[in-house]
Short mmCIF file of C-alpha atoms in Angstrom, two decimals:
data_model
loop_
_atom_site.label_atom_id
_atom_site.label_comp_id
_atom_site.label_asym_id
_atom_site.label_seq_id
_atom_site.Cartn_x
_atom_site.Cartn_y
_atom_site.Cartn_z
CA UNK A 1 0.00 0.00 0.00
CA UNK A 2 1.42 3.40 -1.00
CA UNK A 3 1.76 6.41 1.33
CA UNK A 4 -1.19 7.99 -0.48
CA UNK A 5 -3.35 4.89 0.07
CA UNK A 6 -2.32 4.73 3.74
CA UNK A 7 -3.35 8.37 4.16
CA UNK A 8 -6.62 7.64 2.37
CA UNK A 9 -7.34 4.73 4.75
CA UNK A 10 -6.63 6.95 7.75
CA UNK A 11 -8.84 9.71 6.30
CA UNK A 12 -11.65 7.21 5.65
CA UNK A 13 -11.55 6.05 9.27
CA UNK A 14 -11.36 9.65 10.49
CA UNK A 15 -14.47 10.53 8.46
CA UNK A 16 -16.30 7.54 9.96
CA UNK A 17 -15.28 8.69 13.45
CA UNK A 18 -16.52 12.20 12.71
CA UNK A 19 -19.89 10.92 11.48
CA UNK A 20 -20.49 8.38 14.25
CA UNK A 21 -19.43 10.10 17.42
CA UNK A 22 -22.61 12.21 17.64
CA UNK A 23 -22.74 14.07 20.94
CA UNK A 24 -19.64 12.28 22.23
CA UNK A 25 -16.51 14.45 22.30
CA UNK A 26 -13.54 13.54 20.09
CA UNK A 27 -11.34 12.39 23.00
CA UNK A 28 -13.93 9.89 24.23
CA UNK A 29 -14.68 8.53 20.78
CA UNK A 30 -10.94 8.24 20.04
CA UNK A 31 -10.65 5.54 22.70
CA UNK A 32 -13.37 3.39 21.07
CA UNK A 33 -12.09 3.91 17.54
CA UNK A 34 -8.46 3.10 18.32
CA UNK A 35 -9.37 0.11 20.50
CA UNK A 36 -11.39 -1.46 17.67
CA UNK A 37 -8.58 -0.82 15.19
CA UNK A 38 -6.22 -2.48 17.68
CA UNK A 39 -8.54 -5.51 18.01
CA UNK A 40 -8.66 -5.77 14.21
CA UNK A 41 -4.85 -5.78 14.05
CA UNK A 42 -4.44 -8.44 16.76
CA UNK A 43 -7.10 -10.60 15.10
CA UNK A 44 -5.69 -10.34 11.56
CA UNK A 45 -2.18 -11.10 12.76
CA UNK A 46 -3.38 -14.02 14.89
CA UNK A 47 -5.56 -15.56 12.16
CA UNK A 48 -2.73 -15.32 9.60
CA UNK A 49 -0.37 -17.09 12.04
CA UNK A 50 -3.03 -19.71 12.85
CA UNK A 51 -3.55 -20.47 9.16
CA UNK A 52 0.20 -21.01 8.79
CA UNK A 53 0.41 -23.15 11.92
CA UNK A 54 -2.57 -25.39 11.05
CA UNK A 55 -1.77 -25.62 7.34
CA UNK A 56 -4.26 -27.88 5.53
CA UNK A 57 -6.26 -28.27 8.76
CA UNK A 58 -7.20 -24.58 8.71
CA UNK A 59 -10.89 -24.54 7.75
CA UNK A 60 -11.88 -23.18 4.35
CA UNK A 61 -15.10 -21.15 4.38
CA UNK A 62 -17.95 -21.47 1.97
CA UNK A 63 -19.33 -18.40 0.18
CA UNK A 64 -22.15 -17.90 2.67
CA UNK A 65 -20.23 -18.94 5.77
CA UNK A 66 -19.69 -15.93 8.04
CA UNK A 67 -18.09 -17.82 10.95
CA UNK A 68 -14.46 -17.29 11.85
CA UNK A 69 -12.42 -20.27 10.55
CA UNK A 70 -10.93 -20.73 14.03
CA UNK A 71 -14.43 -21.01 15.50
CA UNK A 72 -14.99 -24.01 13.21
CA UNK A 73 -11.59 -25.53 14.05
CA UNK A 74 -12.10 -25.18 17.84
CA UNK A 75 -15.54 -26.83 17.60
CA UNK A 76 -14.04 -29.81 15.76
CA UNK A 77 -10.75 -30.06 17.70
CA UNK A 78 -11.48 -29.17 21.32
CA UNK A 79 -8.97 -31.77 22.61
CA UNK A 80 -6.12 -30.11 20.68
CA UNK A 81 -6.98 -26.51 21.55
CA UNK A 82 -4.68 -26.28 24.58
CA UNK A 83 -1.60 -27.49 22.65
CA UNK A 84 -2.48 -25.20 19.74
CA UNK A 85 -2.61 -22.19 22.08
CA UNK A 86 0.76 -23.13 23.59
CA UNK A 87 2.24 -23.14 20.09
CA UNK A 88 0.66 -19.78 19.28
CA UNK A 89 2.08 -18.23 22.44
CA UNK A 90 5.54 -19.35 21.37
CA UNK A 91 5.16 -18.04 17.82
CA UNK A 92 3.07 -14.85 18.02
CA UNK A 93 3.35 -14.25 21.79
CA UNK A 94 -0.41 -14.11 22.38
CA UNK A 95 -3.73 -15.95 22.03
CA UNK A 96 -7.21 -14.72 21.12
CA UNK A 97 -10.20 -16.99 21.51
CA UNK A 98 -12.31 -17.42 18.31
CA UNK A 99 -15.38 -15.68 19.75
CA UNK A 100 -13.31 -12.56 20.51
CA UNK A 101 -11.75 -12.20 17.04
CA UNK A 102 -12.65 -9.12 14.99
CA UNK A 103 -14.41 -11.26 12.37
CA UNK A 104 -16.65 -12.75 15.11
CA UNK A 105 -17.35 -9.32 16.62
CA UNK A 106 -18.22 -7.87 13.19
CA UNK A 107 -20.61 -10.75 12.54
CA UNK A 108 -22.39 -10.11 15.87
CA UNK A 109 -22.65 -6.42 14.90
CA UNK A 110 -24.03 -7.31 11.44
CA UNK A 111 -26.73 -9.46 13.05
CA UNK A 112 -27.48 -6.73 15.64
CA UNK A 113 -26.89 -9.48 18.21
CA UNK A 114 -27.82 -8.50 21.76
CA UNK A 115 -24.74 -10.37 23.05
CA UNK A 116 -22.26 -8.05 21.30
CA UNK A 117 -21.56 -5.78 24.28
CA UNK A 118 -21.10 -8.70 26.69
CA UNK A 119 -18.83 -10.54 24.22
CA UNK A 120 -16.70 -7.41 23.75
CA UNK A 121 -16.31 -6.96 27.49
CA UNK A 122 -15.21 -10.58 27.95
CA UNK A 123 -12.86 -10.36 24.96
CA UNK A 124 -11.17 -7.21 26.25
CA UNK A 125 -10.77 -8.76 29.70
CA UNK A 126 -9.22 -11.88 28.18
CA UNK A 127 -6.73 -9.80 26.15
CA UNK A 128 -5.76 -7.80 29.26
CA UNK A 129 -5.29 -10.78 31.57
CA UNK A 130 -4.69 -13.96 29.57
CA UNK A 131 -3.75 -13.30 25.94
CA UNK A 132 -0.11 -12.34 26.48
CA UNK A 133 2.70 -13.82 28.51
CA UNK A 134 3.08 -10.34 30.05
CA UNK A 135 -0.13 -9.03 31.57
CA UNK A 136 -1.57 -5.97 29.91
CA UNK A 137 -3.67 -5.05 32.91
CA UNK A 138 -5.97 -2.10 32.29
CA UNK A 139 -5.21 -1.92 28.57
CA UNK A 140 -8.86 -1.12 27.83
CA UNK A 141 -9.56 0.70 31.09
CA UNK A 142 -10.60 3.86 29.23
CA UNK A 143 -13.09 1.97 27.05
CA UNK A 144 -16.29 2.26 29.06
CA UNK A 145 -18.79 0.02 27.27
CA UNK A 146 -21.35 0.82 29.97
CA UNK A 147 -21.13 4.56 29.38
CA UNK A 148 -24.38 6.46 28.90
CA UNK A 149 -22.58 8.34 26.13
CA UNK A 150 -23.20 5.20 24.05
CA UNK A 151 -26.86 5.01 25.12
CA UNK A 152 -29.03 5.19 28.22
CA UNK A 153 -30.11 1.53 28.19
CA UNK A 154 -28.24 -1.71 27.57
CA UNK A 155 -30.06 -2.33 24.23
CA UNK A 156 -29.28 1.27 23.17
CA UNK A 157 -25.58 0.80 23.95
CA UNK A 158 -25.51 -2.54 22.17
CA UNK A 159 -27.18 -0.99 19.11
CA UNK A 160 -24.71 1.93 19.11
CA UNK A 161 -21.76 -0.48 19.23
CA UNK A 162 -23.27 -2.55 16.40
CA UNK A 163 -23.45 0.57 14.24
CA UNK A 164 -19.95 1.79 15.08
CA UNK A 165 -18.31 -1.61 14.46
CA UNK A 166 -20.26 -2.23 11.23
CA UNK A 167 -19.22 1.15 9.81
CA UNK A 168 -15.57 0.69 10.80
CA UNK A 169 -15.61 -2.78 9.19
CA UNK A 170 -17.06 -1.30 5.98
CA UNK A 171 -14.38 1.41 5.93
CA UNK A 172 -11.57 -1.12 6.38
CA UNK A 173 -13.05 -3.46 3.76
CA UNK A 174 -12.38 -0.90 1.00
CA UNK A 175 -8.63 -1.37 1.49
CA UNK A 176 -6.33 -4.37 1.27
CA UNK A 177 -5.14 -3.81 4.82
CA UNK A 178 -2.30 -5.63 6.51
CA UNK A 179 -0.55 -5.21 9.84
CA UNK A 180 1.73 -2.43 8.56
CA UNK A 181 -1.06 -0.35 7.09
CA UNK A 182 -3.23 -0.72 10.18
CA UNK A 183 -0.32 0.61 12.23
CA UNK A 184 0.01 3.57 9.84
CA UNK A 185 -3.75 4.20 10.01
CA UNK A 186 -3.53 4.15 13.84
CA UNK A 187 -0.73 6.75 13.72
CA UNK A 188 -2.72 8.90 11.30
CA UNK A 189 -5.79 8.82 13.56
CA UNK A 190 -3.72 9.71 16.63
CA UNK A 191 -2.45 12.76 14.71
CA UNK A 192 -5.98 13.74 13.64
CA UNK A 193 -7.38 13.38 17.15
CA UNK A 194 -4.40 15.38 18.44
CA UNK A 195 -5.13 18.19 15.97
CA UNK A 196 -8.76 18.23 17.11
CA UNK A 197 -7.84 18.28 20.79
CA UNK A 198 -5.84 21.51 20.71
CA UNK A 199 -3.62 22.06 23.74
CA UNK A 200 -4.56 18.73 25.31
CA UNK A 201 -2.74 17.00 22.43
CA UNK A 202 0.62 18.12 23.81
CA UNK A 203 0.18 15.35 26.37
CA UNK A 204 0.60 12.57 23.87
CA UNK A 205 1.70 13.58 20.39
CA UNK A 206 4.93 14.84 18.81
CA UNK A 207 4.47 16.00 15.19
CA UNK A 208 6.09 13.58 12.75
CA UNK A 209 8.59 16.07 11.32
CA UNK A 210 9.88 17.06 14.79
CA UNK A 211 10.03 13.39 15.76
CA UNK A 212 12.11 12.74 12.62
CA UNK A 213 14.79 15.21 13.75
CA UNK A 214 15.25 13.54 17.14
CA UNK A 215 15.12 10.04 15.66
CA UNK A 216 17.75 10.77 13.01
CA UNK A 217 20.05 12.39 15.57
CA UNK A 218 20.02 9.60 18.19
CA UNK A 219 20.55 6.87 15.63
CA UNK A 220 23.88 8.42 14.64
CA UNK A 221 27.01 7.26 16.46
CA UNK A 222 26.98 8.92 19.88
CA UNK A 223 30.66 9.90 19.95
CA UNK A 224 31.43 10.26 16.24
CA UNK A 225 28.21 11.30 14.44
CA UNK A 226 30.14 11.95 11.23
CA UNK A 227 30.80 8.20 10.91
CA UNK A 228 27.07 7.69 10.30
CA UNK A 229 24.28 5.62 11.88
CA UNK A 230 25.07 2.93 14.41
CA UNK A 231 23.91 -0.59 13.60
CA UNK A 232 22.34 -1.31 16.99
CA UNK A 233 20.95 0.43 20.07
CA UNK A 234 20.72 -1.88 23.09
CA UNK A 235 18.21 0.24 24.97
CA UNK A 236 16.05 3.27 24.17
CA UNK A 237 14.12 5.38 26.74
CA UNK A 238 11.39 7.99 26.45
CA UNK A 239 10.38 9.01 29.98
CA UNK A 240 7.35 11.04 28.80
CA UNK A 241 6.35 8.80 25.92
CA UNK A 242 2.72 9.81 25.30
CA UNK A 243 1.31 7.53 22.60
CA UNK A 244 4.77 6.06 21.90
CA UNK A 245 5.08 7.60 18.44
CA UNK A 246 8.57 9.00 19.07
CA UNK A 247 9.87 5.63 20.29
CA UNK A 248 8.38 3.91 17.25
CA UNK A 249 9.91 6.48 14.92
CA UNK A 250 13.40 5.71 16.29
CA UNK A 251 12.66 2.00 15.85
CA UNK A 252 11.53 2.61 12.29
CA UNK A 253 14.82 4.41 11.50
CA UNK A 254 16.87 1.65 13.15
CA UNK A 255 14.94 -1.24 11.60
CA UNK A 256 12.91 -3.95 13.41
CA UNK A 257 16.05 -5.60 14.85
CA UNK A 258 18.04 -2.40 15.44
CA UNK A 259 16.95 -1.89 19.07
CA UNK A 260 17.37 -4.41 21.87
CA UNK A 261 14.53 -3.13 24.04
CA UNK A 262 12.27 -0.08 24.13
CA UNK A 263 11.36 1.57 27.44
CA UNK A 264 8.70 4.23 27.95
CA UNK A 265 6.99 5.95 30.85
CA UNK A 266 3.71 7.86 30.82
CA UNK A 267 1.70 9.45 33.63
CA UNK A 268 -1.62 9.86 31.79
CA UNK A 269 -3.58 6.57 31.89
CA UNK A 270 -5.29 7.11 28.53
CA UNK A 271 -2.10 7.84 26.61
CA UNK A 272 -0.28 5.08 28.51
CA UNK A 273 -2.79 2.61 27.07
CA UNK A 274 -2.49 4.20 23.62
CA UNK A 275 1.27 3.66 23.81
CA UNK A 276 0.96 -0.04 24.66
CA UNK A 277 -1.53 -0.59 21.83
CA UNK A 278 0.66 1.41 19.46
CA UNK A 279 3.69 -0.79 20.18
CA UNK A 280 1.80 -4.01 19.51
CA UNK A 281 0.12 -2.54 16.42
CA UNK A 282 3.55 -1.86 14.93
CA UNK A 283 4.75 -5.40 15.41
CA UNK A 284 6.80 -4.82 18.57
CA UNK A 285 6.53 -8.04 20.59
CA UNK A 286 5.54 -7.78 24.24
CA UNK A 287 9.04 -9.00 25.18
CA UNK A 288 10.64 -6.16 23.20
CA UNK A 289 9.15 -3.22 25.08
CA UNK A 290 8.17 -2.09 28.55
CA UNK A 291 5.88 0.88 29.18
CA UNK A 292 5.39 1.98 32.78
CA UNK A 293 2.44 3.99 34.10
CA UNK A 294 3.62 6.49 36.69
CA UNK A 295 5.03 9.91 37.52
CA UNK A 296 8.47 10.57 36.04
CA UNK A 297 9.38 13.49 38.32
CA UNK A 298 8.79 11.53 41.53
CA UNK A 299 10.49 8.53 39.88
CA UNK A 300 7.73 5.98 40.57
CA UNK A 301 9.20 3.31 38.29
CA UNK A 302 10.81 0.69 40.57
CA UNK A 303 13.30 -0.27 37.85
CA UNK A 304 14.74 3.27 37.89
CA UNK A 305 14.89 3.44 41.68
CA UNK A 306 17.68 0.86 41.85
CA UNK A 307 20.39 2.23 44.18
CA UNK A 308 23.14 -0.25 43.31
CA UNK A 309 25.19 1.51 40.60
CA UNK A 310 26.09 -1.85 39.04
CA UNK A 311 22.40 -2.73 38.58
CA UNK A 312 21.06 0.73 37.75
CA UNK A 313 19.66 0.76 34.20
CA UNK A 314 21.46 2.94 31.67
CA UNK A 315 20.28 3.71 28.15
CA UNK A 316 22.12 4.12 24.86
CA UNK A 317 19.65 6.72 23.67
CA UNK A 318 17.10 8.93 25.44
CA UNK A 319 14.45 10.93 23.60
CA UNK A 320 11.67 13.03 25.10
CA UNK A 321 9.03 15.68 24.50
CA UNK A 322 7.92 16.39 28.10
CA UNK A 323 5.16 18.88 29.02
CA UNK A 324 6.47 22.43 28.55
CA UNK A 325 7.08 24.48 31.73
CA UNK A 326 5.08 22.02 33.83
CA UNK A 327 4.40 23.26 37.38
CA UNK A 328 5.56 20.75 40.00
CA UNK A 329 5.97 20.56 43.76
CA UNK A 330 9.38 19.08 44.66
CA UNK A 331 9.74 18.00 48.28
CA UNK A 332 12.72 19.15 50.36
CA UNK A 333 14.19 15.65 50.22
CA UNK A 334 14.38 15.84 46.43
CA UNK A 335 17.44 18.08 46.72
CA UNK A 336 19.33 14.91 47.71
CA UNK A 337 17.83 12.83 44.89
CA UNK A 338 20.67 11.29 42.86
CA UNK A 339 19.15 12.74 39.69
CA UNK A 340 19.33 16.34 40.91
CA UNK A 341 21.85 16.69 43.74
CA UNK A 342 24.84 17.53 41.50
CA UNK A 343 22.97 20.19 39.54
CA UNK A 344 20.19 21.56 41.75
CA UNK A 345 16.39 21.48 41.71
CA UNK A 346 14.36 23.05 38.93
CA UNK A 347 11.99 25.79 40.17
CA UNK A 348 8.37 24.98 41.00
CA UNK A 349 7.22 27.19 38.12
CA UNK A 350 8.88 25.05 35.44
CA UNK A 351 9.99 21.41 35.65
CA UNK A 352 11.81 21.53 32.30
CA UNK A 353 15.26 20.96 33.81
CA UNK A 354 13.88 18.34 36.21
CA UNK A 355 12.75 16.29 33.20
CA UNK A 356 16.08 16.87 31.47
CA UNK A 357 18.15 15.82 34.50
CA UNK A 358 15.98 12.72 35.01
CA UNK A 359 16.71 11.46 31.50
CA UNK A 360 20.35 12.55 31.60
CA UNK A 361 20.97 10.64 34.83
CA UNK A 362 20.05 7.33 33.15
CA UNK A 363 22.07 7.98 29.97
CA UNK A 364 25.06 5.72 29.28
CA UNK A 365 28.52 7.32 29.23
CA UNK A 366 28.71 6.96 25.44
CA UNK A 367 25.01 7.59 24.89
CA UNK A 368 23.12 10.51 23.37
CA UNK A 369 20.02 12.34 24.58
CA UNK A 370 17.70 14.57 22.52
CA UNK A 371 14.97 16.50 24.34
CA UNK A 372 12.41 19.09 23.18
CA UNK A 373 12.05 22.07 25.53
CA UNK A 374 10.71 25.64 25.52
CA UNK A 375 13.23 28.41 24.73
CA UNK A 376 13.07 29.63 28.34
CA UNK A 377 15.54 26.94 29.46
CA UNK A 378 18.20 28.69 27.37
CA UNK A 379 18.14 32.00 29.21
CA UNK A 380 15.97 31.97 32.38
CA UNK A 381 17.81 32.94 35.57
CA UNK A 382 17.78 31.69 39.16
CA UNK A 383 17.99 27.94 39.76
CA UNK A 384 17.79 27.24 36.04
CA UNK A 385 20.84 29.43 35.34
CA UNK A 386 22.86 27.41 37.87
CA UNK A 387 21.79 24.09 36.32
CA UNK A 388 22.61 25.38 32.85
CA UNK A 389 26.06 26.60 33.98
CA UNK A 390 26.87 23.24 35.60
CA UNK A 391 25.88 21.30 32.48
CA UNK A 392 28.00 23.62 30.31
CA UNK A 393 31.11 23.65 32.51
CA UNK A 394 30.97 19.85 32.78
CA UNK A 395 30.85 19.67 28.97
CA UNK A 396 27.47 17.93 28.67
CA UNK A 397 25.57 20.25 26.30
CA UNK A 398 26.60 19.29 22.79
CA UNK A 399 24.12 21.07 20.49
CA UNK A 400 21.32 23.63 20.74
CA UNK A 401 18.77 23.62 17.90
CA UNK A 402 16.20 26.40 17.58
CA UNK A 403 12.98 25.41 15.77
CA UNK A 404 10.31 27.63 14.19
CA UNK A 405 7.18 28.73 16.03
CA UNK A 406 3.78 27.04 15.75
CA UNK A 407 4.98 23.51 15.02
CA UNK A 408 3.03 21.87 17.85
CA UNK A 409 -0.68 21.37 18.44
CA UNK A 410 -0.16 22.19 22.12
CA UNK A 411 1.55 25.58 21.79
CA UNK A 412 2.43 28.25 19.26
CA UNK A 413 5.72 29.20 20.91
CA UNK A 414 9.05 28.33 19.27
CA UNK A 415 10.85 25.43 20.94
CA UNK A 416 14.39 24.07 20.98
CA UNK A 417 16.07 20.68 20.94
CA UNK A 418 18.97 20.12 23.35
CA UNK A 419 21.45 17.35 22.54
CA UNK A 420 23.32 16.13 25.63
CA UNK A 421 26.17 13.68 26.10
CA UNK A 422 28.13 12.55 29.14
CA UNK A 423 31.37 12.20 27.21
CA UNK A 424 31.22 14.59 24.29
CA UNK A 425 34.40 15.17 22.29
CA UNK A 426 34.06 18.73 20.89
CA UNK A 427 34.98 21.46 23.40
CA UNK A 428 32.42 23.84 21.95
CA UNK A 429 28.63 24.01 21.62
CA UNK A 430 27.02 23.82 18.18
CA UNK A 431 24.17 26.28 17.68
CA UNK A 432 21.69 25.68 14.86
CA UNK A 433 19.15 28.42 14.21
CA UNK A 434 16.46 26.74 12.09
CA UNK A 435 13.78 29.30 12.92
CA UNK A 436 14.20 31.47 9.82
CA UNK A 437 11.48 31.64 7.11
CA UNK A 438 13.52 29.46 4.71
CA UNK A 439 13.60 26.61 7.23
CA UNK A 440 9.88 25.80 7.48
CA UNK A 441 6.69 25.79 5.41
CA UNK A 442 3.97 28.05 6.71
CA UNK A 443 0.54 26.47 7.23
CA UNK A 444 -2.90 27.82 8.15
CA UNK A 445 -3.14 26.09 11.53
CA UNK A 446 0.31 24.63 11.99
CA UNK A 447 3.70 25.19 10.38
CA UNK A 448 5.57 22.21 8.97
CA UNK A 449 9.10 21.20 8.05
CA UNK A 450 9.94 19.40 4.81
CA UNK A 451 12.30 16.38 4.54
CA UNK A 452 14.90 18.71 2.97
CA UNK A 453 14.70 21.15 5.89
CA UNK A 454 14.95 18.28 8.39
CA UNK A 455 17.94 16.80 6.54
CA UNK A 456 19.72 20.18 6.72
CA UNK A 457 19.44 20.19 10.53
CA UNK A 458 20.57 16.57 10.87
CA UNK A 459 23.53 16.98 8.49
CA UNK A 460 24.64 20.17 10.24
CA UNK A 461 24.64 18.29 13.54
CA UNK A 462 26.29 15.22 12.03
CA UNK A 463 29.23 17.06 10.43
CA UNK A 464 29.24 20.03 12.83
CA UNK A 465 29.32 22.47 9.93
CA UNK A 466 29.09 26.25 10.19
CA UNK A 467 26.89 28.29 7.85
CA UNK A 468 26.18 32.03 7.87
CA UNK A 469 22.91 32.91 9.66
CA UNK A 470 22.26 29.19 10.33
CA UNK A 471 24.91 27.44 12.44
CA UNK A 472 28.04 28.15 14.43
CA UNK A 473 30.40 26.32 16.80
CA UNK A 474 30.82 28.50 19.88
CA UNK A 475 33.65 27.91 22.37
CA UNK A 476 32.67 27.56 26.02
CA UNK A 477 34.88 30.55 26.84
CA UNK A 478 32.61 32.80 24.76
CA UNK A 479 29.42 31.38 26.34
CA UNK A 480 30.96 31.85 29.81
CA UNK A 481 32.33 35.38 29.31
CA UNK A 482 30.97 38.38 31.20
CA UNK A 483 28.79 39.49 28.30
CA UNK A 484 26.98 36.14 27.85
CA UNK A 485 27.13 34.66 31.39
CA UNK A 486 26.19 31.10 30.28
CA UNK A 487 23.14 32.40 28.43
CA UNK A 488 22.29 30.06 25.54
CA UNK A 489 19.83 32.32 23.73
CA UNK A 490 20.45 31.24 20.16
CA UNK A 491 20.23 34.69 18.55
CA UNK A 492 23.25 35.79 20.64
CA UNK A 493 25.41 33.43 18.64
CA UNK A 494 23.57 32.87 15.35
CA UNK A 495 21.40 35.70 14.07
CA UNK A 496 19.15 35.11 11.07
CA UNK A 497 19.07 38.85 10.25
CA UNK A 498 20.61 39.90 6.93
CA UNK A 499 23.58 42.23 7.38
CA UNK A 500 22.81 45.75 6.19
CA UNK A 501 24.83 46.96 3.19
CA UNK A 502 27.32 49.70 4.09
CA UNK A 503 26.60 53.04 2.41
CA UNK A 504 29.38 55.32 1.06
CA UNK A 505 27.90 58.78 1.68
CA UNK A 506 30.49 60.57 -0.51
CA UNK A 507 29.62 58.28 -3.40
CA UNK A 508 25.90 58.89 -2.87
CA UNK A 509 26.53 62.67 -2.85
CA UNK A 510 28.46 62.51 -6.16
CA UNK A 511 25.59 60.57 -7.72
CA UNK A 512 23.02 63.13 -6.55
CA UNK A 513 25.13 66.07 -7.92
CA UNK A 514 25.42 64.31 -11.30
CA UNK A 515 21.65 63.63 -11.38
CA UNK A 516 21.01 67.30 -10.57
CA UNK A 517 23.27 68.41 -13.48
CA UNK A 518 21.49 66.11 -15.91
CA UNK A 519 18.09 67.30 -14.74
CA UNK A 520 19.10 70.98 -15.21
CA UNK A 521 20.47 70.32 -18.71
CA UNK A 522 17.27 68.51 -19.68
CA UNK A 523 15.14 71.41 -18.38
CA UNK A 524 17.15 73.98 -20.41
CA UNK A 525 16.74 71.94 -23.57
CA UNK A 526 13.02 71.53 -22.88
CA UNK A 527 12.64 75.33 -22.49
CA UNK A 528 14.20 75.89 -25.93
CA UNK A 529 11.37 73.88 -27.51
CA UNK A 530 8.77 75.71 -25.42
CA UNK A 531 10.22 79.11 -26.51
CA UNK A 532 9.96 78.18 -30.22
CA UNK A 533 6.34 77.14 -29.67
CA UNK A 534 5.54 80.37 -27.82
CA UNK A 535 4.63 78.53 -24.66
CA UNK A 536 5.48 79.49 -21.04
CA UNK A 537 8.93 78.32 -19.93
CA UNK A 538 9.56 75.93 -17.05
CA UNK A 539 11.10 77.46 -13.88
CA UNK A 540 14.70 76.40 -13.42
#
């Protein structure tokens, strides 16, 4: 399926969502829509694997037979079902019972069967608790099938679900979908719901073109970017992962076997569940990722609370798009937290540096971290100035990238990307000012960046090149001098303003005198003609 067809599939599903949600708000309906798309993916993948496993024993359906083939097989082979499921767990890492498959659910919806709602509830519970080797507890916790938003009575809710599922099935039937395209459609819908949610979308979605910049940067060799991409990343962390799109983008750049294990953390329960579904939808096995639900700033993840330095997890690459200038309430004891004690606590008014220091603490010595932050972290004073100075004097800030305004759904302000390393080789800081009008495409609601504009940023970082009004390598001594005082405001070092042309006033005066002479000569000649014609002369 081409990119255009994938977009068309996503748009078709978005149109269905828009038509069906009625009085329900977009955020609520999103949870139903994406959950059903997820169920379709799991079912298709499972049925394809089952057909391969059973070979000639996989039932062939007649023209009028609407049953799921596995339903027929289970009915005829109940004694072999347990062994079959053991095999499926080994091969596809999960099991779905025939009555819970998408094809079975769609058939119940087509028949307007009163058991649909109950079957869906049981199916979702089975997927959460029994399908996978790892438990996906609460995966569908935001899908309230008993909600009055679906209908006031049980029959009303059942009827509403029948309609929603039937229409989604019709929309998907128009396309030759497979697991890859369903994953792309899921990503497209997340983006569309994010656009419709305004500022709330900042909680879970990083625009694709911004995600591409971070992904391309962290896949390059951490110590020698100019040598090109590394072949493998053992571990990747996003501690504010939202729907997981940024993690998946890095995986996409590295290839399906390019990352050992993906780790994510998300505080919002809805987006935490979106992230887990998103991983599975893109073919990431449950053993290849771990997403934790909990607060990053208070470090609720037990794995990251390990005090033994030999056992403490460290990551080859860290990427993040945390909430901008998030207000937090650090306790007094947090000043001694290993993540912050060497640099200081971020102020209550903005947790930006708290997020940064959290990720930086778990970065490997040879690793690379790319984080999106508001411009304020570059120049704000007080506690933030002290943290910034410490990071600079210790040689940990490698690159500062300024992006254009209005790239995000959540805010119109311009943002920056900070690249940090624990053992960086250059003794300067690379500044890239990509905020100029030539470095983005203006849109009605949201500005965008083209692949060419993204490539320019990545190549400038990779080869550490300097270009007028775009990039410059600045020695720490200049950043630390009395004039700059560790201020990282990008325009101090790389201005996008065109230099004004110097004017030679003597030369301008000569030109004006010459023009005056020519004008006088022309007026005299003109008066000669007027005199011959007997007309009034021009004043000279």
